[in-house]
PDB file of C-alpha atoms (C1' of nucleotides) in Angstrom:
ATOM      1  CA  MET A  18      21.257   5.932 -21.184  1.00 61.00           C
ATOM      2  CA  LYS A  19      20.521   6.098 -24.806  1.00 78.00           C
ATOM      3  CA  ILE A  20      22.196   9.060 -26.272  1.00 88.00           C
ATOM      4  CA  GLN A  21      19.838  11.876 -27.739  1.00 94.00           C
ATOM      5  CA  GLU A  22      19.572  13.014 -30.972  1.00 96.00           C
ATOM      6  CA  SER A  23      20.794  16.669 -29.823  1.00 97.00           C
ATOM      7  CA  ALA A  24      23.694  15.526 -27.832  1.00 98.00           C
ATOM      8  CA  GLU A  25      24.867  13.956 -30.924  1.00 98.00           C
ATOM      9  CA  MET A  26      24.277  16.938 -32.460  1.00 98.00           C
ATOM     10  CA  TYR A  27      26.563  18.865 -29.816  1.00 98.00           C
ATOM     11  CA  LEU A  28      28.991  16.143 -30.114  1.00 98.00           C
ATOM     12  CA  GLU A  29      29.467  16.700 -33.758  1.00 98.00           C
ATOM     13  CA  THR A  30      29.942  20.853 -33.843  1.00 98.00           C
ATOM     14  CA  ILE A  31      32.466  20.049 -31.174  1.00 98.00           C
ATOM     15  CA  LEU A  32      34.741  17.965 -33.368  1.00 98.00           C
ATOM     16  CA  ILE A  33      33.779  20.353 -36.188  1.00 98.00           C
ATOM     17  CA  LEU A  34      34.804  23.322 -34.297  1.00 98.00           C
ATOM     18  CA  SER A  35      37.891  21.590 -33.039  1.00 96.00           C
ATOM     19  CA  LYS A  36      38.916  20.642 -36.207  1.00 96.00           C
ATOM     20  CA  LYS A  37      38.845  24.635 -37.449  1.00 92.00           C
ATOM     21  CA  ASN A  38      39.837  26.533 -34.626  1.00 91.00           C
ATOM     22  CA  HIS A  39      41.971  25.135 -31.796  1.00 87.00           C
ATOM     23  CA  GLN A  40      40.140  25.371 -28.690  1.00 94.00           C
ATOM     24  CA  VAL A  41      36.673  25.381 -28.148  1.00 97.00           C
ATOM     25  CA  ARG A  42      34.338  27.008 -25.693  1.00 98.00           C
ATOM     26  CA  SER A  43      30.422  26.882 -25.048  1.00 98.00           C
ATOM     27  CA  ILE A  44      30.066  29.993 -26.661  1.00 98.00           C
ATOM     28  CA  ASP A  45      31.520  29.038 -29.931  1.00 98.00           C
ATOM     29  CA  ILE A  46      28.914  26.001 -30.026  1.00 98.00           C
ATOM     30  CA  ALA A  47      26.087  28.650 -29.361  1.00 98.00           C
ATOM     31  CA  ASN A  48      27.449  31.004 -32.244  1.00 97.00           C
ATOM     32  CA  GLU A  49      27.834  27.949 -34.676  1.00 97.00           C
ATOM     33  CA  LEU A  50      24.449  26.347 -34.072  1.00 97.00           C
ATOM     34  CA  ASN A  51      22.923  29.737 -33.424  1.00 97.00           C
ATOM     35  CA  TYR A  52      21.267  28.835 -30.063  1.00 98.00           C
ATOM     36  CA  ALA A  53      21.471  31.126 -26.747  1.00 98.00           C
ATOM     37  CA  LYS A  54      24.099  30.698 -24.414  1.00 98.00           C
ATOM     38  CA  PRO A  55      22.157  29.407 -21.612  1.00 98.00           C
ATOM     39  CA  SER A  56      21.241  26.317 -23.982  1.00 98.00           C
ATOM     40  CA  VAL A  57      24.984  25.300 -24.726  1.00 98.00           C
ATOM     41  CA  SER A  58      25.512  25.804 -21.319  1.00 98.00           C
ATOM     42  CA  VAL A  59      23.029  23.292 -20.068  1.00 98.00           C
ATOM     43  CA  ALA A  60      23.526  20.845 -22.552  1.00 98.00           C
ATOM     44  CA  MET A  61      27.203  20.869 -22.085  1.00 98.00           C
ATOM     45  CA  LYS A  62      27.289  20.382 -18.362  1.00 97.00           C
ATOM     46  CA  ASN A  63      25.124  17.087 -19.184  1.00 96.00           C
ATOM     47  CA  LEU A  64      27.333  15.705 -21.581  1.00 97.00           C
ATOM     48  CA  ARG A  65      30.434  16.380 -19.166  1.00 97.00           C
ATOM     49  CA  GLU A  66      28.597  14.705 -16.318  1.00 95.00           C
ATOM     50  CA  ASN A  67      27.960  11.642 -18.819  1.00 96.00           C
ATOM     51  CA  GLY A  68      31.326  11.578 -19.749  1.00 96.00           C
ATOM     52  CA  TYR A  69      30.881  12.743 -23.263  1.00 98.00           C
ATOM     53  CA  ILE A  70      33.692  16.231 -23.040  1.00 98.00           C
ATOM     54  CA  GLU A  71      35.510  16.962 -20.693  1.00 97.00           C
ATOM     55  CA  MET A  72      35.878  21.063 -19.660  1.00 96.00           C
ATOM     56  CA  ASP A  73      39.600  22.165 -18.328  1.00 94.00           C
ATOM     57  CA  SER A  74      39.901  24.951 -15.898  1.00 91.00           C
ATOM     58  CA  ASP A  75      39.658  27.464 -18.680  1.00 92.00           C
ATOM     59  CA  LEU A  76      36.306  25.674 -19.978  1.00 94.00           C
ATOM     60  CA  TYR A  77      37.578  24.672 -22.950  1.00 97.00           C
ATOM     61  CA  ILE A  78      36.116  21.672 -24.184  1.00 98.00           C
ATOM     62  CA  THR A  79      37.389  18.540 -25.406  1.00 98.00           C
ATOM     63  CA  LEU A  80      35.721  15.025 -26.376  1.00 98.00           C
ATOM     64  CA  THR A  81      35.898  11.657 -24.563  1.00 98.00           C
ATOM     65  CA  GLU A  82      36.885   8.775 -26.226  1.00 98.00           C
ATOM     66  CA  LYS A  83      33.459   8.080 -25.925  1.00 97.00           C
ATOM     67  CA  GLY A  84      32.212  11.500 -27.023  1.00 98.00           C
ATOM     68  CA  ARG A  85      34.685  11.285 -30.123  1.00 98.00           C
ATOM     69  CA  ALA A  86      33.420   7.850 -31.029  1.00 98.00           C
ATOM     70  CA  ILE A  87      29.717   9.267 -31.461  1.00 98.00           C
ATOM     71  CA  ALA A  88      30.926  12.647 -32.914  1.00 98.00           C
ATOM     72  CA  GLU A  89      33.086  10.984 -35.908  1.00 98.00           C
ATOM     73  CA  GLU A  90      30.117   8.756 -36.470  1.00 98.00           C
ATOM     74  CA  MET A  91      27.695  11.533 -37.190  1.00 98.00           C
ATOM     75  CA  TYR A  92      30.349  13.284 -38.897  1.00 98.00           C
ATOM     76  CA  GLU A  93      30.920  10.210 -41.422  1.00 98.00           C
ATOM     77  CA  ARG A  94      27.258  10.256 -41.596  1.00 98.00           C
ATOM     78  CA  HIS A  95      26.822  13.938 -42.563  1.00 98.00           C
ATOM     79  CA  THR A  96      29.651  14.275 -45.129  1.00 98.00           C
ATOM     80  CA  LEU A  97      28.312  10.786 -46.824  1.00 98.00           C
ATOM     81  CA  LEU A  98      24.734  11.843 -46.975  1.00 98.00           C
ATOM     82  CA  SER A  99      25.298  15.611 -47.663  1.00 97.00           C
ATOM     83  CA  GLU A 100      27.821  14.554 -51.000  1.00 97.00           C
ATOM     84  CA  TRP A 101      26.009  11.944 -52.008  1.00 97.00           C
ATOM     85  CA  LEU A 102      22.759  14.152 -51.926  1.00 97.00           C
ATOM     86  CA  ILE A 103      24.615  16.812 -53.680  1.00 98.00           C
ATOM     87  CA  PHE A 104      25.637  14.243 -55.983  1.00 97.00           C
ATOM     88  CA  LEU A 105      22.182  13.815 -56.806  1.00 97.00           C
ATOM     89  CA  GLY A 106      21.503  17.116 -57.822  1.00 97.00           C
ATOM     90  CA  VAL A 107      20.150  18.979 -54.698  1.00 98.00           C
ATOM     91  CA  ASP A 108      21.370  22.292 -53.688  1.00 97.00           C
ATOM     92  CA  LYS A 109      24.174  22.097 -51.546  1.00 97.00           C
ATOM     93  CA  LYS A 110      22.533  24.246 -48.800  1.00 96.00           C
ATOM     94  CA  VAL A 111      19.517  22.202 -48.849  1.00 97.00           C
ATOM     95  CA  ALA A 112      21.370  18.631 -48.884  1.00 97.00           C
ATOM     96  CA  THR A 113      23.402  20.087 -45.943  1.00 96.00           C
ATOM     97  CA  GLU A 114      20.508  20.696 -43.957  1.00 96.00           C
ATOM     98  CA  ASP A 115      18.728  17.693 -44.700  1.00 97.00           C
ATOM     99  CA  ALA A 116      21.679  15.453 -44.040  1.00 97.00           C
ATOM    100  CA  CYS A 117      22.418  16.758 -41.013  1.00 97.00           C
ATOM    101  CA  ARG A 118      18.316  15.637 -39.704  1.00 97.00           C
ATOM    102  CA  ILE A 119      18.934  12.207 -41.594  1.00 97.00           C
ATOM    103  CA  GLU A 120      22.219  11.311 -39.941  1.00 97.00           C
ATOM    104  CA  HIS A 121      20.658  11.269 -36.683  1.00 97.00           C
ATOM    105  CA  VAL A 122      17.719   8.856 -37.274  1.00 97.00           C
ATOM    106  CA  LEU A 123      19.604   6.371 -39.674  1.00 97.00           C
ATOM    107  CA  SER A 124      20.494   2.755 -38.182  1.00 96.00           C
ATOM    108  CA  ALA A 125      23.909   1.526 -38.391  1.00 96.00           C
ATOM    109  CA  GLU A 126      22.759  -1.000 -40.726  1.00 97.00           C
ATOM    110  CA  SER A 127      21.348   1.465 -43.583  1.00 97.00           C
ATOM    111  CA  PHE A 128      23.844   3.461 -43.350  1.00 98.00           C
ATOM    112  CA  GLU A 129      26.552   1.106 -43.870  1.00 98.00           C
ATOM    113  CA  ALA A 130      23.943  -0.063 -47.044  1.00 98.00           C
ATOM    114  CA  ILE A 131      24.156   3.523 -48.210  1.00 97.00           C
ATOM    115  CA  LYS A 132      27.600   3.845 -47.908  1.00 97.00           C
ATOM    116  CA  LYS A 133      28.346   1.163 -49.908  1.00 96.00           C
ATOM    117  CA  HIS A 134      25.984   2.001 -52.447  1.00 96.00           C
ATOM    118  CA  VAL A 135      27.027   5.448 -52.796  1.00 95.00           C
ATOM    119  CA  HIS A 136      31.383   4.441 -53.015  1.00 91.00           C
ATOM    120  CA  GLY A 137      29.775   2.637 -56.226  1.00 85.00           C
ATOM    121  CA  HIS A 138      28.861   5.919 -57.659  1.00 80.00           C
ATOM    122  CA  ILE A 139      30.695   8.711 -56.384  1.00 73.00           C
ATOM    123  CA  SER A 140      34.563   8.147 -57.044  1.00 65.00           C
ATOM    124  CA  ASN A 141      36.636  10.105 -54.601  1.00 56.00           C
TER     125      ASN A 141
ATOM    126  CA  MET B  25       1.209  26.802 -38.480  1.00 60.00           C
ATOM    127  CA  LYS B  26       4.173  24.140 -39.883  1.00 79.00           C
ATOM    128  CA  ILE B  27       2.963  21.024 -39.554  1.00 88.00           C
ATOM    129  CA  GLN B  28       4.595  18.966 -36.870  1.00 94.00           C
ATOM    130  CA  GLU B  29       6.140  15.440 -37.472  1.00 96.00           C
ATOM    131  CA  SER B  30       3.840  13.822 -34.973  1.00 97.00           C
ATOM    132  CA  ALA B  31       1.222  14.684 -36.807  1.00 98.00           C
ATOM    133  CA  GLU B  32       2.601  13.659 -40.446  1.00 98.00           C
ATOM    134  CA  MET B  33       2.817  10.032 -38.805  1.00 98.00           C
ATOM    135  CA  TYR B  34      -1.111  10.292 -37.641  1.00 98.00           C
ATOM    136  CA  LEU B  35      -2.225  11.544 -40.881  1.00 98.00           C
ATOM    137  CA  GLU B  36      -0.128   8.902 -42.528  1.00 98.00           C
ATOM    138  CA  THR B  37      -1.519   6.209 -40.457  1.00 98.00           C
ATOM    139  CA  ILE B  38      -4.905   7.074 -41.034  1.00 98.00           C
ATOM    140  CA  LEU B  39      -4.398   6.723 -44.485  1.00 98.00           C
ATOM    141  CA  ILE B  40      -2.748   3.426 -44.082  1.00 98.00           C
ATOM    142  CA  LEU B  41      -5.903   2.038 -42.160  1.00 98.00           C
ATOM    143  CA  SER B  42      -8.248   3.263 -44.373  1.00 96.00           C
ATOM    144  CA  LYS B  43      -6.821   1.403 -47.228  1.00 96.00           C
ATOM    145  CA  LYS B  44      -7.008  -1.717 -45.298  1.00 92.00           C
ATOM    146  CA  ASN B  45      -9.873  -1.210 -43.068  1.00 91.00           C
ATOM    147  CA  HIS B  46     -12.947   0.595 -44.481  1.00 87.00           C
ATOM    148  CA  GLN B  47     -13.480   2.794 -41.446  1.00 94.00           C
ATOM    149  CA  VAL B  48     -10.720   4.593 -38.902  1.00 97.00           C
ATOM    150  CA  ARG B  49     -11.116   5.218 -35.539  1.00 98.00           C
ATOM    151  CA  SER B  50      -8.936   6.542 -32.570  1.00 98.00           C
ATOM    152  CA  ILE B  51      -8.585   3.137 -31.235  1.00 98.00           C
ATOM    153  CA  ASP B  52      -7.416   1.936 -34.524  1.00 98.00           C
ATOM    154  CA  ILE B  53      -4.919   4.406 -34.664  1.00 98.00           C
ATOM    155  CA  ALA B  54      -3.904   3.726 -31.266  1.00 98.00           C
ATOM    156  CA  ASN B  55      -3.500  -0.138 -31.726  1.00 97.00           C
ATOM    157  CA  GLU B  56      -1.456   0.449 -34.960  1.00 97.00           C
ATOM    158  CA  LEU B  57       0.916   2.826 -33.549  1.00 98.00           C
ATOM    159  CA  ASN B  58       1.314   1.070 -29.881  1.00 97.00           C
ATOM    160  CA  TYR B  59       0.127   4.438 -28.342  1.00 98.00           C
ATOM    161  CA  ALA B  60      -2.200   5.031 -25.392  1.00 98.00           C
ATOM    162  CA  LYS B  61      -5.529   6.336 -26.477  1.00 98.00           C
ATOM    163  CA  PRO B  62      -5.475   9.749 -24.707  1.00 98.00           C
ATOM    164  CA  SER B  63      -2.563  10.323 -26.977  1.00 98.00           C
ATOM    165  CA  VAL B  64      -4.497   9.675 -30.150  1.00 98.00           C
ATOM    166  CA  SER B  65      -7.754  11.729 -28.745  1.00 98.00           C
ATOM    167  CA  VAL B  66      -5.518  14.827 -28.031  1.00 98.00           C
ATOM    168  CA  ALA B  67      -3.733  14.782 -31.370  1.00 98.00           C
ATOM    169  CA  MET B  68      -7.092  13.841 -33.209  1.00 98.00           C
ATOM    170  CA  LYS B  69      -8.630  17.108 -31.419  1.00 97.00           C
ATOM    171  CA  ASN B  70      -5.601  18.802 -32.807  1.00 97.00           C
ATOM    172  CA  LEU B  71      -5.628  17.441 -36.303  1.00 97.00           C
ATOM    173  CA  ARG B  72      -9.536  18.322 -36.340  1.00 97.00           C
ATOM    174  CA  GLU B  73      -9.316  21.589 -35.023  1.00 96.00           C
ATOM    175  CA  ASN B  74      -6.682  22.349 -37.813  1.00 96.00           C
ATOM    176  CA  GLY B  75      -8.830  21.012 -40.651  1.00 96.00           C
ATOM    177  CA  TYR B  76      -6.768  17.682 -41.472  1.00 98.00           C
ATOM    178  CA  ILE B  77      -9.006  15.216 -40.763  1.00 98.00           C
ATOM    179  CA  GLU B  78     -12.772  15.516 -40.205  1.00 97.00           C
ATOM    180  CA  MET B  79     -14.759  12.959 -37.401  1.00 96.00           C
ATOM    181  CA  ASP B  80     -18.623  12.431 -38.257  1.00 94.00           C
ATOM    182  CA  SER B  81     -21.113  11.590 -35.243  1.00 91.00           C
ATOM    183  CA  ASP B  82     -19.849   8.366 -35.034  1.00 92.00           C
ATOM    184  CA  LEU B  83     -16.282   9.351 -34.463  1.00 94.00           C
ATOM    185  CA  TYR B  84     -15.389   7.492 -37.487  1.00 97.00           C
ATOM    186  CA  ILE B  85     -12.275   9.943 -39.058  1.00 98.00           C
ATOM    187  CA  THR B  86     -11.656  11.032 -42.912  1.00 97.00           C
ATOM    188  CA  LEU B  87      -8.941  13.007 -43.920  1.00 98.00           C
ATOM    189  CA  THR B  88      -9.768  16.277 -45.563  1.00 98.00           C
ATOM    190  CA  GLU B  89      -8.356  17.469 -48.948  1.00 98.00           C
ATOM    191  CA  LYS B  90      -5.269  19.148 -46.927  1.00 97.00           C
ATOM    192  CA  GLY B  91      -4.860  16.180 -44.386  1.00 98.00           C
ATOM    193  CA  ARG B  92      -4.603  13.667 -47.709  1.00 98.00           C
ATOM    194  CA  ALA B  93      -2.221  15.644 -49.488  1.00 98.00           C
ATOM    195  CA  ILE B  94       0.063  15.065 -46.316  1.00 98.00           C
ATOM    196  CA  ALA B  95      -0.765  11.691 -45.779  1.00 98.00           C
ATOM    197  CA  GLU B  96      -0.226  10.669 -49.213  1.00 98.00           C
ATOM    198  CA  GLU B  97       3.337  12.641 -49.527  1.00 98.00           C
ATOM    199  CA  MET B  98       4.376  10.985 -46.329  1.00 98.00           C
ATOM    200  CA  TYR B  99       3.059   7.676 -47.686  1.00 98.00           C
ATOM    201  CA  GLU B 100       4.809   7.786 -50.964  1.00 98.00           C
ATOM    202  CA  ARG B 101       8.526   8.953 -49.188  1.00 98.00           C
ATOM    203  CA  HIS B 102       7.880   5.737 -46.770  1.00 98.00           C
ATOM    204  CA  THR B 103       6.975   3.073 -49.192  1.00 98.00           C
ATOM    205  CA  LEU B 104      10.019   4.467 -51.673  1.00 98.00           C
ATOM    206  CA  LEU B 105      12.869   4.990 -49.074  1.00 98.00           C
ATOM    207  CA  SER B 106      12.004   1.524 -47.544  1.00 97.00           C
ATOM    208  CA  GLU B 107      11.608  -0.278 -50.920  1.00 97.00           C
ATOM    209  CA  TRP B 108      14.848   1.433 -51.645  1.00 97.00           C
ATOM    210  CA  LEU B 109      16.710   0.543 -48.344  1.00 97.00           C
ATOM    211  CA  ILE B 110      15.586  -2.880 -49.146  1.00 98.00           C
ATOM    212  CA  PHE B 111      16.774  -2.816 -52.242  1.00 97.00           C
ATOM    213  CA  LEU B 112      20.348  -2.308 -51.147  1.00 97.00           C
ATOM    214  CA  GLY B 113      20.339  -5.153 -48.468  1.00 97.00           C
ATOM    215  CA  VAL B 114      18.886  -3.440 -45.362  1.00 98.00           C
ATOM    216  CA  ASP B 115      16.741  -6.028 -43.543  1.00 97.00           C
ATOM    217  CA  LYS B 116      12.693  -5.175 -43.795  1.00 97.00           C
ATOM    218  CA  LYS B 117      11.974  -4.523 -40.535  1.00 96.00           C
ATOM    219  CA  VAL B 118      15.031  -1.587 -39.965  1.00 97.00           C
ATOM    220  CA  ALA B 119      14.581  -0.667 -43.423  1.00 97.00           C
ATOM    221  CA  THR B 120      10.633   0.045 -42.455  1.00 96.00           C
ATOM    222  CA  GLU B 121      11.900   1.963 -39.193  1.00 96.00           C
ATOM    223  CA  ASP B 122      14.318   4.193 -40.823  1.00 97.00           C
ATOM    224  CA  ALA B 123      12.142   5.048 -44.068  1.00 97.00           C
ATOM    225  CA  CYS B 124       9.273   5.875 -40.957  1.00 97.00           C
ATOM    226  CA  ARG B 125      12.083   8.308 -39.604  1.00 97.00           C
ATOM    227  CA  ILE B 126      13.587   9.679 -42.629  1.00 97.00           C
ATOM    228  CA  GLU B 127      10.352  10.588 -44.447  1.00 97.00           C
ATOM    229  CA  HIS B 128       9.678  13.388 -42.072  1.00 97.00           C
ATOM    230  CA  VAL B 129      12.720  15.322 -42.227  1.00 97.00           C
ATOM    231  CA  LEU B 130      13.854  15.175 -46.240  1.00 97.00           C
ATOM    232  CA  SER B 131      13.499  18.132 -47.827  1.00 96.00           C
ATOM    233  CA  ALA B 132      11.066  17.880 -50.947  1.00 96.00           C
ATOM    234  CA  GLU B 133      14.027  18.629 -53.226  1.00 97.00           C
ATOM    235  CA  SER B 134      16.070  15.596 -51.783  1.00 97.00           C
ATOM    236  CA  PHE B 135      13.385  13.628 -52.083  1.00 98.00           C
ATOM    237  CA  GLU B 136      12.416  14.220 -55.727  1.00 98.00           C
ATOM    238  CA  ALA B 137      16.373  13.796 -56.335  1.00 98.00           C
ATOM    239  CA  ILE B 138      16.655  10.494 -54.305  1.00 97.00           C
ATOM    240  CA  LYS B 139      13.097   9.636 -56.467  1.00 97.00           C
ATOM    241  CA  LYS B 140      14.564  10.460 -59.574  1.00 96.00           C
ATOM    242  CA  HIS B 141      17.886   8.474 -58.601  1.00 96.00           C
ATOM    243  CA  VAL B 142      16.204   5.245 -57.402  1.00 95.00           C
ATOM    244  CA  HIS B 143      13.859   5.069 -60.397  1.00 91.00           C
ATOM    245  CA  GLY B 144      17.003   4.450 -62.381  1.00 85.00           C
ATOM    246  CA  HIS B 145      17.959   1.330 -60.232  1.00 79.00           C
ATOM    247  CA  ILE B 146      14.672  -0.484 -58.992  1.00 73.00           C
ATOM    248  CA  SER B 147      12.459  -1.738 -62.103  1.00 65.00           C
ATOM    249  CA  ASN B 148       8.941  -1.622 -60.600  1.00 56.00           C
TER     250      ASN B 148
ATOM    251  C1'  DC C   8      39.415  53.088  -8.983  1.00 95.74           C
ATOM    252  C1'  DG C   9      34.903  52.139 -11.800  1.00 95.74           C
ATOM    253  C1'  DT C  10      32.721  50.613 -15.897  1.00 95.74           C
ATOM    254  C1'  DA C  11      31.806  47.889 -19.716  1.00 95.74           C
ATOM    255  C1'  DT C  12      32.366  43.847 -22.082  1.00 95.74           C
ATOM    256  C1'  DG C  13      32.251  38.444 -22.512  1.00 95.74           C
ATOM    257  C1'  DA C  14      31.746  34.214 -20.863  1.00 95.74           C
ATOM    258  C1'  DG C  15      29.291  30.950 -18.111  1.00 95.74           C
ATOM    259  C1'  DT C  16      25.522  29.809 -15.038  1.00 95.74           C
ATOM    260  C1'  DT C  17      20.823  29.157 -12.607  1.00 95.74           C
ATOM    261  C1'  DA C  18      15.631  29.844 -12.367  1.00 95.74           C
ATOM    262  C1'  DA C  19      11.796  29.798 -14.582  1.00 95.74           C
ATOM    263  C1'  DT C  20       9.079  29.764 -18.890  1.00 95.74           C
ATOM    264  C1'  DT C  21       7.443  27.391 -23.562  1.00 95.74           C
ATOM    265  C1'  DA C  22       6.075  24.044 -26.759  1.00 95.74           C
ATOM    266  C1'  DT C  23       5.978  19.083 -28.467  1.00 95.74           C
ATOM    267  C1'  DA C  24       4.435  14.722 -27.537  1.00 95.74           C
ATOM    268  C1'  DG C  25       3.922  11.177 -24.822  1.00 95.74           C
ATOM    269  C1'  DC C  26       1.879   8.916 -20.509  1.00 95.74           C
ATOM    270  C1'  DT C  27      -1.473   7.310 -16.359  1.00 95.74           C
ATOM    271  C1'  DA C  28      -5.275   7.891 -13.740  1.00 95.74           C
ATOM    272  C1'  DA C  29     -10.087   8.783 -13.549  1.00 95.74           C
ATOM    273  C1'  DC C  30     -13.999   9.466 -15.951  1.00 95.74           C
ATOM    274  C1'  DC C  31     -18.476   9.157 -19.345  1.00 95.74           C
ATOM    275  C1'  DA C  32     -21.217   7.032 -22.503  1.00 95.74           C
ATOM    276  C1'  DT C  33     -22.960   3.198 -25.044  1.00 95.74           C
ATOM    277  C1'  DA C  34     -23.847  -1.616 -25.848  1.00 95.74           C
ATOM    278  C1'  DT C  35     -23.858  -6.655 -24.762  1.00 95.74           C
ATOM    279  C1'  DC C  36     -24.454  -9.968 -21.717  1.00 95.74           C
ATOM    280  C1'  DT C  37     -26.554 -12.840 -17.345  1.00 95.74           C
TER     281       DT C  37
ATOM    282  C1'  DA D  24     -31.363  -4.223 -13.720  1.00 95.74           C
ATOM    283  C1'  DG D  25     -26.715  -5.036 -13.044  1.00 95.74           C
ATOM    284  C1'  DA D  26     -22.057  -5.926 -14.211  1.00 95.74           C
ATOM    285  C1'  DT D  27     -18.964  -5.782 -17.836  1.00 95.74           C
ATOM    286  C1'  DA D  28     -16.273  -4.247 -22.193  1.00 95.74           C
ATOM    287  C1'  DT D  29     -15.397  -0.692 -25.613  1.00 95.74           C
ATOM    288  C1'  DG D  30     -14.354   3.752 -27.162  1.00 95.74           C
ATOM    289  C1'  DG D  31     -13.579   8.411 -26.039  1.00 95.74           C
ATOM    290  C1'  DT D  32     -12.164  12.298 -23.143  1.00 95.74           C
ATOM    291  C1'  DT D  33     -10.212  15.395 -19.362  1.00 95.74           C
ATOM    292  C1'  DA D  34      -6.896  16.417 -16.179  1.00 95.74           C
ATOM    293  C1'  DG D  35      -2.250  16.158 -14.818  1.00 95.74           C
ATOM    294  C1'  DC D  36       2.216  14.424 -15.340  1.00 95.74           C
ATOM    295  C1'  DT D  37       7.026  13.431 -17.203  1.00 95.74           C
ATOM    296  C1'  DA D  38      10.709  14.136 -20.710  1.00 95.74           C
ATOM    297  C1'  DT D  39      13.161  16.744 -24.428  1.00 95.74           C
ATOM    298  C1'  DA D  40      15.193  20.763 -25.284  1.00 95.74           C
ATOM    299  C1'  DA D  41      14.898  25.110 -26.229  1.00 95.74           C
ATOM    300  C1'  DT D  42      14.138  30.540 -24.942  1.00 95.74           C
ATOM    301  C1'  DT D  43      14.889  34.877 -21.517  1.00 95.74           C
ATOM    302  C1'  DA D  44      15.702  37.548 -17.797  1.00 95.74           C
ATOM    303  C1'  DA D  45      18.844  37.861 -14.347  1.00 95.74           C
ATOM    304  C1'  DC D  46      22.862  36.572 -12.004  1.00 95.74           C
ATOM    305  C1'  DT D  47      28.473  35.843 -11.203  1.00 95.74           C
ATOM    306  C1'  DC D  48      33.184  36.628 -12.570  1.00 95.74           C
ATOM    307  C1'  DA D  49      37.195  38.353 -14.533  1.00 95.74           C
ATOM    308  C1'  DT D  50      39.558  40.893 -17.865  1.00 95.74           C
ATOM    309  C1'  DA D  51      40.391  45.312 -19.906  1.00 95.74           C
ATOM    310  C1'  DC D  52      39.684  50.273 -21.087  1.00 95.74           C
ATOM    311  C1'  DG D  53      40.255  55.271 -19.537  1.00 95.74           C
TER     312       DG D  53
END
DNA sequence: CGTATGAGTTAATTATAGCTAACCATATCT
DNA sequence: AGATATGGTTAGCTATAATTAACTCATACG
């Protein structure tokens, strides 16, 4: 089963939230994404059933190996793309929003090519 | 009503087909996009009702002012993005597919920034 | 003890956007 | 005239992914 764009978004959000908070619950994801609780609840059920996340008895969410791989891939894309758009003069908010949509539709090949190109421009 | 991604795709396809053929029918769009006839039929009905295209009595399709503006914007994005990805070393087929998805999710601001940047790299 | 709050869930609805099945109209071929 | 092919349409189905309404459950307040 091919992973869906929405699933990628949820996994990335879990990663981001677990970087700044220590524990992540469905409600935190709902707040972060401005989604209604049931939307997240259903999505988490799916991610759980497909082995992308685990939930302990207190309903705290952790990424599995498989889920983390996707989350980190998305996060890397997001970071690189938004930094690059900002570097090109795009407003930070707009750059972030755009990166957030582009990251899900890029092939691995194109991303690698962009990455190589960008590293020749931004020094960090 | 905000124009949908699928609508942008149809309008761009109509523009492309009308560049190479002289007349465009629903069936041509279906063949180009590898969609079933009814999918296109319904989509054309929508585009017609919202003033993006017109169909004469022989069912040949033309873009309205409004429809053409969107089609040309998409076409420009598509062209620039795919040329650029190819320039960065991405396989032509992959570049085209990626451009096709990115073109619909980019803000005007980001596209303009990318365009400016690309024009400093590719000379054509 | 009872009620309010917070978190999670289920069920039903909505929108987008594709599909197949079935049908109609026109034109062409024998 | 009858069969076939082409193009278009309608109706109904499917999948994804969000929503609201209504429910459960546990904890905390007073």
